[in-house]
Coordinates of C-alpha atoms in Angstrom, one line a residue:
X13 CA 32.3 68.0 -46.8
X14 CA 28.7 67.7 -46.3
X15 CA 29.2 64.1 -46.5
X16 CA 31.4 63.8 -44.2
X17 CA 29.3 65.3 -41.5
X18 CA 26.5 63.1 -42.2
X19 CA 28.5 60.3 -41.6
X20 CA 29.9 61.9 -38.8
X21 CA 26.5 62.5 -37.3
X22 CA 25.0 59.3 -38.0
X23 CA 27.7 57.5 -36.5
X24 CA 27.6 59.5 -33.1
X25 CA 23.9 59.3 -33.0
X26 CA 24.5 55.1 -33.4
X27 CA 27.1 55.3 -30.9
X28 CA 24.8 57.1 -28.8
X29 CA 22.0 54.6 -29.5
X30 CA 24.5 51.8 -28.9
X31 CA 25.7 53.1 -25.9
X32 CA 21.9 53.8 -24.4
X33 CA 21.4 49.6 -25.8
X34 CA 24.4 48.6 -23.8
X35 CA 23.1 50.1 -20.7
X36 CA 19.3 48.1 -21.4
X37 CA 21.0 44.7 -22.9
X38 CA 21.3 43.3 -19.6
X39 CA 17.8 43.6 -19.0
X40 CA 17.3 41.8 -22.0
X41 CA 20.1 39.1 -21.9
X42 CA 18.3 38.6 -18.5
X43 CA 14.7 38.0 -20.3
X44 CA 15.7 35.6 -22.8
X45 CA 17.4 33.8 -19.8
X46 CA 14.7 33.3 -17.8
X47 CA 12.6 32.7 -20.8
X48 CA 15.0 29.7 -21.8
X49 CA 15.3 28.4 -18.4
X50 CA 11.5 28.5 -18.1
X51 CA 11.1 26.8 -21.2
X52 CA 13.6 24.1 -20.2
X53 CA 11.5 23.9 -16.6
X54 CA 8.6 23.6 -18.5
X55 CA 9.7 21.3 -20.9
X56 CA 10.9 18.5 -17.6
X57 CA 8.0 19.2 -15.8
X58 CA 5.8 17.6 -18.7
X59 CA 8.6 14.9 -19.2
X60 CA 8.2 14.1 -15.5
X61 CA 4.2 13.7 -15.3
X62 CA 4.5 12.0 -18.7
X63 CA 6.8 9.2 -17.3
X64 CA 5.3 9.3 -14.3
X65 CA 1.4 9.9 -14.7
X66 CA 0.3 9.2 -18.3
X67 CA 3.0 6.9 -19.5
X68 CA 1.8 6.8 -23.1
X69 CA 4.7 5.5 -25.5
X70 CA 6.6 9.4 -26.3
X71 CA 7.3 9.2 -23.2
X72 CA 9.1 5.7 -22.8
X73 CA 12.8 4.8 -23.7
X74 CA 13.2 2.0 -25.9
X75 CA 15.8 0.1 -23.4
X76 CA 14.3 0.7 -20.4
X77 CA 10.7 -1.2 -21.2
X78 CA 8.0 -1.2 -18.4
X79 CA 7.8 -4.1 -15.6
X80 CA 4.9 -6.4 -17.0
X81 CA 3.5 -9.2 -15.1
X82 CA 3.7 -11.6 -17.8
X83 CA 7.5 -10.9 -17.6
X84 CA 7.8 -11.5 -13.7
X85 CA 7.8 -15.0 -11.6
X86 CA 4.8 -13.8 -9.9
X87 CA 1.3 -12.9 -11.6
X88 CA 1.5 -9.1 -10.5
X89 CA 2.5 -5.4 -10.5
X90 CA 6.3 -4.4 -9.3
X91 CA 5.3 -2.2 -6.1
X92 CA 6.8 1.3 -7.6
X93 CA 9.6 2.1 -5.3
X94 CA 10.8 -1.9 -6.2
X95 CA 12.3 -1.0 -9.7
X96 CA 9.7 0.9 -11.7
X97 CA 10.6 4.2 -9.5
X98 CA 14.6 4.0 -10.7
X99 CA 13.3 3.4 -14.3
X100 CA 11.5 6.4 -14.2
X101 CA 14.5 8.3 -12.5
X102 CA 16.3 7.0 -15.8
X103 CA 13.4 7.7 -18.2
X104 CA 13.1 10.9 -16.9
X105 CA 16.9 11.9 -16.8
X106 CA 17.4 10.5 -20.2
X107 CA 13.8 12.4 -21.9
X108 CA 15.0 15.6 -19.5
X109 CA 18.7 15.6 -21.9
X110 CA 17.4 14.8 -25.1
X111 CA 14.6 17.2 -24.7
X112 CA 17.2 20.1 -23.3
X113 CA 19.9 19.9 -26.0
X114 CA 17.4 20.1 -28.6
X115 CA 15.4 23.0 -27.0
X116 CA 18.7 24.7 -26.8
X117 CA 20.2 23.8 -30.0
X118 CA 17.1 25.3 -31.9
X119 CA 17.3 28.7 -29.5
X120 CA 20.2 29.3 -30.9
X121 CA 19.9 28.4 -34.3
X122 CA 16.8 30.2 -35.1
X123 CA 19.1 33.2 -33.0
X124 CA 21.7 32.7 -35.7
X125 CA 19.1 32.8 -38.6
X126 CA 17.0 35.7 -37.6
X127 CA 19.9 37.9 -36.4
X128 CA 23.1 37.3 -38.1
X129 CA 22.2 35.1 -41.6
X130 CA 19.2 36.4 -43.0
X131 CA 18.6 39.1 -40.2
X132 CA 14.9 41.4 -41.3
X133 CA 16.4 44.8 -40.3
X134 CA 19.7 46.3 -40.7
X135 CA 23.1 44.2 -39.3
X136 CA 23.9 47.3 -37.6
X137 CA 20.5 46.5 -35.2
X138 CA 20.5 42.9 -35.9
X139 CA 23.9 42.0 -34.8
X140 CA 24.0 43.9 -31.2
X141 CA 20.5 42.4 -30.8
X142 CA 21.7 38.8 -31.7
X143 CA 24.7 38.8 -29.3
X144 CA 22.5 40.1 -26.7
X145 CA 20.3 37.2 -27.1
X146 CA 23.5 34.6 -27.2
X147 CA 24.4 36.0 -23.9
X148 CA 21.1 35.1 -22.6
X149 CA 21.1 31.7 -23.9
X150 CA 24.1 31.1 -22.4
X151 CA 22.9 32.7 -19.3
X152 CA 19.7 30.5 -19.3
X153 CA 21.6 27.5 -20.3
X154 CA 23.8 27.7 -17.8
X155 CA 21.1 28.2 -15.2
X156 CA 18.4 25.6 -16.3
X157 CA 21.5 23.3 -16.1
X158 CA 21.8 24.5 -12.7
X159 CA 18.4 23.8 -11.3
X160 CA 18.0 21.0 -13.6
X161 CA 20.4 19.0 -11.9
X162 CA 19.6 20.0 -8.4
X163 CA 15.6 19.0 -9.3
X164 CA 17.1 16.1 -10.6
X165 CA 19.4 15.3 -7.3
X166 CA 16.5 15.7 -5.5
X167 CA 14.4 13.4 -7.5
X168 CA 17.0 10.7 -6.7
X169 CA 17.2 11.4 -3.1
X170 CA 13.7 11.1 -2.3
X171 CA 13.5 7.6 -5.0
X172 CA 16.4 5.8 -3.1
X173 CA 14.7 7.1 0.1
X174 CA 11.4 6.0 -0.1
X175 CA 12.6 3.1 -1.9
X176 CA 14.5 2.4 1.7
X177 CA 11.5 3.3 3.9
X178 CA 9.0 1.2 1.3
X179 CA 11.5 -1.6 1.7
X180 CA 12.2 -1.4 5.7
X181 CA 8.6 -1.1 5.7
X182 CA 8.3 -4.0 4.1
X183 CA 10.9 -6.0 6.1
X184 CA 8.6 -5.5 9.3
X185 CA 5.6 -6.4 8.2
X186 CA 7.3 -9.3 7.3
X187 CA 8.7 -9.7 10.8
X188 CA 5.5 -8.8 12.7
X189 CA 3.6 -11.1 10.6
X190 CA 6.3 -13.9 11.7
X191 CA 6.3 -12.7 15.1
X192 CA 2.3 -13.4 15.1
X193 CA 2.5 -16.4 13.5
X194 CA 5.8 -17.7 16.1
X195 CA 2.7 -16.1 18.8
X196 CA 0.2 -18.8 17.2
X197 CA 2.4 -21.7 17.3
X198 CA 2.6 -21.5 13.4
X199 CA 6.3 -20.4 12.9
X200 CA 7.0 -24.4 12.1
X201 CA 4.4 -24.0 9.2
X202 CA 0.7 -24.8 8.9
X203 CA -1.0 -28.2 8.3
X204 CA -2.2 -29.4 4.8
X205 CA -4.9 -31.6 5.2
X206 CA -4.3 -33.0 2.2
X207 CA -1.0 -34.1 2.2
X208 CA 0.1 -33.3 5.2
X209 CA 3.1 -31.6 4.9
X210 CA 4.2 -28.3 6.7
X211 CA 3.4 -25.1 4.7
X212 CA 5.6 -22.4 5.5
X213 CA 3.2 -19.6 3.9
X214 CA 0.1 -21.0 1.2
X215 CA -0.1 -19.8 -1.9
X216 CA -3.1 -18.0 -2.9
X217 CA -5.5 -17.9 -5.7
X218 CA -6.7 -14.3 -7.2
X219 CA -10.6 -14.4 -6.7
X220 CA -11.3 -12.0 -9.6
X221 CA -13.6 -12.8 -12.4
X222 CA -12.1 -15.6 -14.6
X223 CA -8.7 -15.1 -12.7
X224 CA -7.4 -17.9 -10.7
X225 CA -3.4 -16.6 -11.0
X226 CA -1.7 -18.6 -8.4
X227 CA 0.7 -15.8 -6.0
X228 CA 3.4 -18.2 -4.4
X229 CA 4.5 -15.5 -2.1
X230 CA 1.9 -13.1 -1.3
X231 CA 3.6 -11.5 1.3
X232 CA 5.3 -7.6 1.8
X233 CA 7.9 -7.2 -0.7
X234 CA 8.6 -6.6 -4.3
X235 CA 5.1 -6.7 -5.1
X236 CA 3.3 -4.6 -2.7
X237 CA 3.1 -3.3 1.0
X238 CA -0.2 -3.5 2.2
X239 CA -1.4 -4.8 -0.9
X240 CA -0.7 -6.2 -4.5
X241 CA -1.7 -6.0 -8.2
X242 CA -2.4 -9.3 -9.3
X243 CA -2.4 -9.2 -13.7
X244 CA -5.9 -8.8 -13.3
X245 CA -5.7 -5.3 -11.4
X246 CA -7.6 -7.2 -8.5
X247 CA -5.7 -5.7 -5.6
X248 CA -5.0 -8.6 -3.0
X249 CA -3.9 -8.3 0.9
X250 CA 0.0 -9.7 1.4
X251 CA -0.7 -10.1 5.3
X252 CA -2.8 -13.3 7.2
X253 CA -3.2 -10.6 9.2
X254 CA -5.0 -7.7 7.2
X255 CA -6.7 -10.2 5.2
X256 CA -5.1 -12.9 3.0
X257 CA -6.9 -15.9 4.9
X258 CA -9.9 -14.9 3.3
X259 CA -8.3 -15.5 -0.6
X260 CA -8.1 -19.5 -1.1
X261 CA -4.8 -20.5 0.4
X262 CA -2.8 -23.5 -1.9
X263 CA -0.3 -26.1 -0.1
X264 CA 2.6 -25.3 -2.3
X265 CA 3.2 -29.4 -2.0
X266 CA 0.2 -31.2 -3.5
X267 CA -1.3 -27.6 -4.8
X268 CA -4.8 -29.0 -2.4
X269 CA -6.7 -26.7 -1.0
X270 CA -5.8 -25.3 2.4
X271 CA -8.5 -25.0 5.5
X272 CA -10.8 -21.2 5.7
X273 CA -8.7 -19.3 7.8
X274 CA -5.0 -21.0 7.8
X275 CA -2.7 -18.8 9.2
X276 CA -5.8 -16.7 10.8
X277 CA -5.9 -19.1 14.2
X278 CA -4.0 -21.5 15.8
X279 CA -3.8 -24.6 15.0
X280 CA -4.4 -28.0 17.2
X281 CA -3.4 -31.7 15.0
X282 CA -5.1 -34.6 16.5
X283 CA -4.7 -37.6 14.9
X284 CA -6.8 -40.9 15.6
X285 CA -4.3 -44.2 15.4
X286 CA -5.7 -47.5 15.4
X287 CA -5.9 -50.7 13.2
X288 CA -8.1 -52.2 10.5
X289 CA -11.6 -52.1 11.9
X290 CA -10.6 -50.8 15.1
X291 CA -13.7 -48.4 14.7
X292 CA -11.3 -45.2 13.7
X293 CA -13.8 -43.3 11.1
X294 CA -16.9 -44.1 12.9
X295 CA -15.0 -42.4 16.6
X296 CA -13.9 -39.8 14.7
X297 CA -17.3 -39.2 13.3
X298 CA -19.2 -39.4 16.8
X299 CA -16.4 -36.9 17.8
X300 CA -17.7 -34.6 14.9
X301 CA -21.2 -34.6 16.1
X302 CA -20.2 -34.4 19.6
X303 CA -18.6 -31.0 18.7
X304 CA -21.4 -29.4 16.7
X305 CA -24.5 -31.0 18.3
X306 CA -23.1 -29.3 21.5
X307 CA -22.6 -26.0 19.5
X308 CA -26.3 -26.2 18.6
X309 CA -27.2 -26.2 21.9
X310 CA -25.7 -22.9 22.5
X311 CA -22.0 -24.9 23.2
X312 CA -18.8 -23.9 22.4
X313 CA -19.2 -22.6 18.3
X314 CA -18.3 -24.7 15.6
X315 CA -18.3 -24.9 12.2
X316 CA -16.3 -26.7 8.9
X317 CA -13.2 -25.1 7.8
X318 CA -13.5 -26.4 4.1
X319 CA -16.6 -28.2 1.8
X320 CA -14.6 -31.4 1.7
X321 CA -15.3 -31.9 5.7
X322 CA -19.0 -30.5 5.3
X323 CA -19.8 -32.9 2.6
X324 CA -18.1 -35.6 4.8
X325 CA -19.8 -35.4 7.9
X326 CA -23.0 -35.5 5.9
X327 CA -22.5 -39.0 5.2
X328 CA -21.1 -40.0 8.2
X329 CA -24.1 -38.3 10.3
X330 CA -26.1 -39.9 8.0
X331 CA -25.0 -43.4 8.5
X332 CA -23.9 -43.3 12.2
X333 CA -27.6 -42.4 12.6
X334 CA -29.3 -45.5 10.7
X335 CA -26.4 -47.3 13.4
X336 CA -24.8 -48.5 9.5
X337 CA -21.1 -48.9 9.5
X338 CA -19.4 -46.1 7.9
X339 CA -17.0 -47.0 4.9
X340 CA -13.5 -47.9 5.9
X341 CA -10.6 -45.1 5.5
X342 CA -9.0 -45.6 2.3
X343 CA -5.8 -46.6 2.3
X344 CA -4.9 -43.7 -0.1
X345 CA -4.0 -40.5 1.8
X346 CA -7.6 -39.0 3.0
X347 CA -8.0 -35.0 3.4
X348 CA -8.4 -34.6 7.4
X349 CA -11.3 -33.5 8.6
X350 CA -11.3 -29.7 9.7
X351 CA -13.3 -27.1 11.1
X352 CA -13.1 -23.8 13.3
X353 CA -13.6 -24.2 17.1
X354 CA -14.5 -21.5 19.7
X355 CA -14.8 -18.1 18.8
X356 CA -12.8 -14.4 19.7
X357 CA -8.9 -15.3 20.8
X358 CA -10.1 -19.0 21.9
X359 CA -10.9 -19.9 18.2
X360 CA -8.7 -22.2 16.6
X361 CA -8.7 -24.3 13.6
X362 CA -8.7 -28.1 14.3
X363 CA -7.1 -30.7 11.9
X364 CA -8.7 -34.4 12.5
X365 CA -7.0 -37.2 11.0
X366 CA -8.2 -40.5 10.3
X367 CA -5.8 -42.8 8.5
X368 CA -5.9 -46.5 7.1
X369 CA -5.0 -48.7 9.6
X370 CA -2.7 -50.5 7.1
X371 CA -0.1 -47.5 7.2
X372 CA 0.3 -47.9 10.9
X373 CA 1.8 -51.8 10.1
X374 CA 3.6 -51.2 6.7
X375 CA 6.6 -49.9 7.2
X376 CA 7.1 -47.9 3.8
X377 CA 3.5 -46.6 4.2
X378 CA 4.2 -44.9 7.6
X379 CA 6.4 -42.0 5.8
X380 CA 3.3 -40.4 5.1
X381 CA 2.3 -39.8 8.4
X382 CA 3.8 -36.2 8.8
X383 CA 1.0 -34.5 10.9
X384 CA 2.8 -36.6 13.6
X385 CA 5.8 -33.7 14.2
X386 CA 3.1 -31.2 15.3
X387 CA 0.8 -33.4 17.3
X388 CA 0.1 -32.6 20.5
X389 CA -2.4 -34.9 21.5
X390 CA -3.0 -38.1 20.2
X391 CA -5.8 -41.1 20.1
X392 CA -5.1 -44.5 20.2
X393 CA -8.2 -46.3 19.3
X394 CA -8.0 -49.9 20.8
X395 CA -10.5 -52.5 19.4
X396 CA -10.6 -55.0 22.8
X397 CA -12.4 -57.7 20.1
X398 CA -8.8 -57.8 18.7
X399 CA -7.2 -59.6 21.5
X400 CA -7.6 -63.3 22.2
X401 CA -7.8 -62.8 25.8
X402 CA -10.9 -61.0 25.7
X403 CA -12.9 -64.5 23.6
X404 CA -10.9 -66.5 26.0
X405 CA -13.0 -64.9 29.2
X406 CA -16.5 -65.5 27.4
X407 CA -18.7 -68.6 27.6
X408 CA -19.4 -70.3 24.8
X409 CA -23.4 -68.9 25.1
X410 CA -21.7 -65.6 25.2
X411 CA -19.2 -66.2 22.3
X412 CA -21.9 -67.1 20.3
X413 CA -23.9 -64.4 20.9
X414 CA -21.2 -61.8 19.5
X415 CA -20.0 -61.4 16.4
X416 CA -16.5 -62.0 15.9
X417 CA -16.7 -60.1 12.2
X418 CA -16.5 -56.8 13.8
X419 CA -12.6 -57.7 15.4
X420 CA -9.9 -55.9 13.9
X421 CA -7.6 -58.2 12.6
X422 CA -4.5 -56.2 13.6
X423 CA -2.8 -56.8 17.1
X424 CA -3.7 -53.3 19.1
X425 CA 0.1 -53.6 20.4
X426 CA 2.0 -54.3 17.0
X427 CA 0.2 -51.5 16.2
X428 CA 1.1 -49.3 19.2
X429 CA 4.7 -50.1 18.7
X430 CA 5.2 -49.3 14.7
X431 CA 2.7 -46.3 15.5
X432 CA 5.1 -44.6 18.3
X433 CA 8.4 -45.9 16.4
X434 CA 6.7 -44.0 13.0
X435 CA 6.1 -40.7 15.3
X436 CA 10.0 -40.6 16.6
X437 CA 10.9 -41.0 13.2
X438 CA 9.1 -37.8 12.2
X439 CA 10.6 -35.8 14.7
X440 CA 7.1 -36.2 16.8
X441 CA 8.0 -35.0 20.4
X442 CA 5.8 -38.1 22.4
X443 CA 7.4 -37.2 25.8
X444 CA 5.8 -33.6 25.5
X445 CA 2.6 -35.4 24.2
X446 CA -0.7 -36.9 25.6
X447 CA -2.5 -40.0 24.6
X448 CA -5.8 -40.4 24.9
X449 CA -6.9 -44.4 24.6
X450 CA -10.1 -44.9 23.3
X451 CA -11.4 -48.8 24.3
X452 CA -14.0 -48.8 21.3
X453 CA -17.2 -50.9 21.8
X454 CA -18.4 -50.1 24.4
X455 CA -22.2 -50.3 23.0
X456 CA -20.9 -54.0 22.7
X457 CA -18.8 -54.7 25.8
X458 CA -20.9 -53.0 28.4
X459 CA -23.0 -56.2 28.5
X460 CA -20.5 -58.0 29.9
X461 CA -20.6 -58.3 33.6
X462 CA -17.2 -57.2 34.1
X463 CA -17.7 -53.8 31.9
X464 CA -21.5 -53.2 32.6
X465 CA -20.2 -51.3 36.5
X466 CA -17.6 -49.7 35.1
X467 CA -18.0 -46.0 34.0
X468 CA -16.9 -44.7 30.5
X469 CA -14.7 -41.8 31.4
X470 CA -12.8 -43.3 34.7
X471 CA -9.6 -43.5 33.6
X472 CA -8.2 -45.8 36.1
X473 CA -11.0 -48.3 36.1
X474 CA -10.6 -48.3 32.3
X475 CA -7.2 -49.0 32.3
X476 CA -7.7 -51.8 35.3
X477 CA -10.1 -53.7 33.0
X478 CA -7.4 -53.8 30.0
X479 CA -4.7 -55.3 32.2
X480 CA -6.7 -57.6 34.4
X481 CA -9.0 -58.8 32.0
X482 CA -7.1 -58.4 28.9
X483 CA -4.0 -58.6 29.8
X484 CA -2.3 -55.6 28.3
X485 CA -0.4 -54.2 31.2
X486 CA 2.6 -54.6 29.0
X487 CA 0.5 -52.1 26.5
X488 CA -0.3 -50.1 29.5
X489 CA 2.9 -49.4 30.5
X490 CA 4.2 -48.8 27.5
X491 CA 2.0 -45.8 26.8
X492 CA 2.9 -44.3 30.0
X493 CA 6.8 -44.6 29.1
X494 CA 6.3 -43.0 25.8
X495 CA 3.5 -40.2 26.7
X496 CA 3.3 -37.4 28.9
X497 CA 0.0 -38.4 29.9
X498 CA -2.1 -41.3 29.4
X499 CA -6.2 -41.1 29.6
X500 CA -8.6 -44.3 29.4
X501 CA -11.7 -43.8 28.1
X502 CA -14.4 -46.1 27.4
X503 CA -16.3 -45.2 24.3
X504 CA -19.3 -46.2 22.0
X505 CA -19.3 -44.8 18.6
X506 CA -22.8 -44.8 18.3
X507 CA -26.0 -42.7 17.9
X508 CA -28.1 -43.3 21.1
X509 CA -31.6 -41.6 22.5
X510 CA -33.0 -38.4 21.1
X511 CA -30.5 -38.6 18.1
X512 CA -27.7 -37.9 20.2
X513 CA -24.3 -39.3 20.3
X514 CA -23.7 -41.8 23.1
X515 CA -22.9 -40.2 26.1
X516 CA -19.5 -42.1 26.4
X517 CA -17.9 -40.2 23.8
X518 CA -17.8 -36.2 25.3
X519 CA -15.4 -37.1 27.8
X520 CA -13.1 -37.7 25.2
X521 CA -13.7 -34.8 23.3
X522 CA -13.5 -32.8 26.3
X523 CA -10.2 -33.9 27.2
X524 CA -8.7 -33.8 23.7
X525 CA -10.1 -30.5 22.5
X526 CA -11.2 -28.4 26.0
X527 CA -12.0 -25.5 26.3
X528 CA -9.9 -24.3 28.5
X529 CA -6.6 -22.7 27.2
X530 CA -4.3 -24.3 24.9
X531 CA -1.4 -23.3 22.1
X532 CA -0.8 -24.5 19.4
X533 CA 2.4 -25.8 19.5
X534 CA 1.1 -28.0 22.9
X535 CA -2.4 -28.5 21.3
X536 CA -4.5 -29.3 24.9
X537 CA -1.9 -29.5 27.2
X538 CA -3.0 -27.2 29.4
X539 CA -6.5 -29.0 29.6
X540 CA -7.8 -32.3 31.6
X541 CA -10.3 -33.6 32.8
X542 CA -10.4 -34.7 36.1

């Protein structure tokens, strides 16, 4: 009997217990919740900075490998929100799952151990205790799942929409920087000088130590915004605009060395045409000194645009000034001769071309002629010891005292006529051109009675003196079909007092490359000399 009401008591006083448990288990099903769900928070907050932030190899996924540069077409970082942004998404999702089942599956196995296989107080504690703390593991399961996957929703929203702002971002930089360029007459391309071709963006060389990756397409786009990693880690500009004309541009053609600032300025082509020994190299070079012994005088600013032209015009100052005759243009494609003219928004980056007068006769040689599509203004160097009429109105005494050595060899017409036919064929628009015709001698011919009155830079006098004397009014007229506009000049490619450049030779300068305004895409149009 006494038995019987011990058991009796005891099992009210656990019922009692039991019941006062019941009524404080929710509180504690609650706890272990929101301890598991902070643990599982916890747990994809380090996953996410450990993708994102450290990226040291426990947190990487075997099949979803890092972008490497070595493994791209171009020397450089992706730009994050161009791929590396969706393979953390991934990394992160797939780290996030493997991390939460485990987390859970050991909450409620060491539950299972502790409170219901080898429990360390009685069952009749452990057990109530135990399913208390399943509840709450399935309470804080269900909720981490919950915010989980809303944390994760929003991490994808704001990936796929930055990747879309990052990308439209991109997009118009792109189009403004086209936009500017279409603005500079440079939507057609920018010059090589070394072969000539149209470049529709340069490459560019990294200019970090021991470097020299080549970027083919520098600009806005899988590789950066504003800027790019090279494989170096040197960050580089992808705009002309914000700073890429000061990297070393590369024609993508020859893999030559583009002009300082291409893409920076406008552009004006101006090739001089002429044949063998029509005095081409020396004009060009009395053209040179023209431009920057003017700028030394406080002129109109000038400088090289690449060390090619600088070391150049050394040697051609050099031997114009001992009145030497400068060394023929090889017949092989020369670099043109470039520098930077004017300053502020009149500053623009002139191409000079001097080629082998045996190109402008051989047919298959005049392919390579390309700076003709983008010409604007051209000069036709004419050599009047070339044509027979111009011995045939000397004296003997006066024949005798010239030397017939310095003739070009070349007729100035058969010259004229494969020149223009070689520009239509390269798309050059001539009607929408000038021609400036440079008579060259003039150091020579202004002996002559019939020269001596006549001044350099009148036009029609000039052109007078070829038809009447020489006899080239079928040239004449010729030049004036095919051109715009048609200038004579009279010029003397020569050093004369003070270590100047002949006097003859700035009028043509002037009316090729004024200072007035001019585009690109209509070189000096806008500018004569009246």
């Amino acid at each position: 009997m006494t038995e019987l009401i011990v058991y009796t008591l005891v099992g009210v006083l656990y019922a009692t217990v039991l019941v006062i448990y019941l009524a404080m288990a929710p509180l504690i099903a609650v706890g272990r919740a929101l301890g598991l769900t902070g643990q599982l928070l916890w747990l994809h907050g380090q996953v996410l900075v450990g993708v994102v932030h450290r990226r040291t190899p426990e947190y990487q996924v075997a099949h979803l490998p890092p972008y490497r540069p070595e493994n791209e077409p171009e020397p450089a970082y992706r730009q994050y929100f161009h791929g590396p942004a969706t393979r953390d998404l991934r990394t992160v999702s797939l780290l996030t799952l493997s991390r939460f089942r485990r987390t859970v599956s050991d909450s409620f196995t060491r539950t299972t151990v502790h409170y219901f296989g080898q429990p360390t107080v009685s069952r009749l504690a452990a057990v109530p205790f135990g399913l208390t703390l399943y509840l709450g593991l399935v309470l804080g399961v269900g909720t981490a799942a919950v915010l989980l996957a809303l944390l994760g929703l929003l991490h994808t929203i704001l990936v796929y929409v930055a990747q879309g702002v990052v990308r439209i971002t991109a997009g118009t930089l792109r189009a403004v920087d086209r936009a500017v360029l279409r603005a500079k007459g440079l939507h057609h391309g920018m010059v090589c000088p070394q072969c000539y071709e149209l470049v529709e963006y340069p490459e560019y060389e990294c200019p970090g130590d021991g470097c020299r990756r080549r970027h083919r397409d520098i600009r806005p786009g899988r590789y950066g915004v504003l800027k790019r990693r090279c494989a170096c880690r040197r960050k580089l500009p992808t705009l002309i605009m914000t700073g890429s004309h000061r990297l070393q541009g590369i024609c993508p053609y020859c893999e030559g060395m583009l002009s300082d600032s291409t893409g920076l300025v406008p552009e004006t082509v101006l090739p001089i045409v002429g044949g063998t020994a029509a005095g081409k190299t020396q004009l060009m070079a009395a053209m040179l000194m023209t431009l920057f012994d003017a700028a030394g005088r406080g002129g109109r600013p000038a400088r090289f645009a690449d060390r090619v032209t600088a070391a150049k015009y050394e040697v051609l100052r050099e031997v114009l000034g001992i009145r030497g005759n400068t060394l023929g243009t090889q017949r092989a494609l020369p670099r043109a001769h470039s520098l930077l003219l004017g300053k502020g928004r009149a500053r623009r980056l002139v191409h000079i071309f001097d080629t082998a007068g045996e190109r402008f006769t051989n047919l298959e040689d005049t392919d390579a002629l390309r700076y003709a599509r983008t010409a604007r203004t051209f000069v036709f160097v004419l050599d009047p010891l070339s044509v027979a009429a111009f011995w045939q109105g000397l004296s003997g005494a006066q024949q005798a005292g010239m030397d017939r050595s310095l003739a070009s060899p070349v007729d100035p017409e058969l010259v004229f006529n494969q020149s223009t036919q070689t520009m239509k064929r390269m798309n050059g628009a001539l009607t929408q051109s000038r021609l400036a015709v440079a008579v060259s001698k003039y150091d020579v011919l202004r002996r002559q009675p019939s020269v001596a009155e006549l001044r350099p830079d009148d036009s029609e006098s000039t052109r007078a003196w070829l038809v009447d004397v020489l006899g080239l009014g079928n040239l004449a007229r010729a030049m004036e079909m095919e051109f715009r506009e048609v200038r004579f000049f009279f010029t003397a490619a020569v050093i004369a007092e003070e270590e100047q450049v002949d006097g003859s030779i700035a009028p043509l300068v002037d009316w090729c490359l004024g200072s007035g305004r001019y585009d690109a895409t209509t070189s000096a149009d806008r500018v004569s000399m009246r």
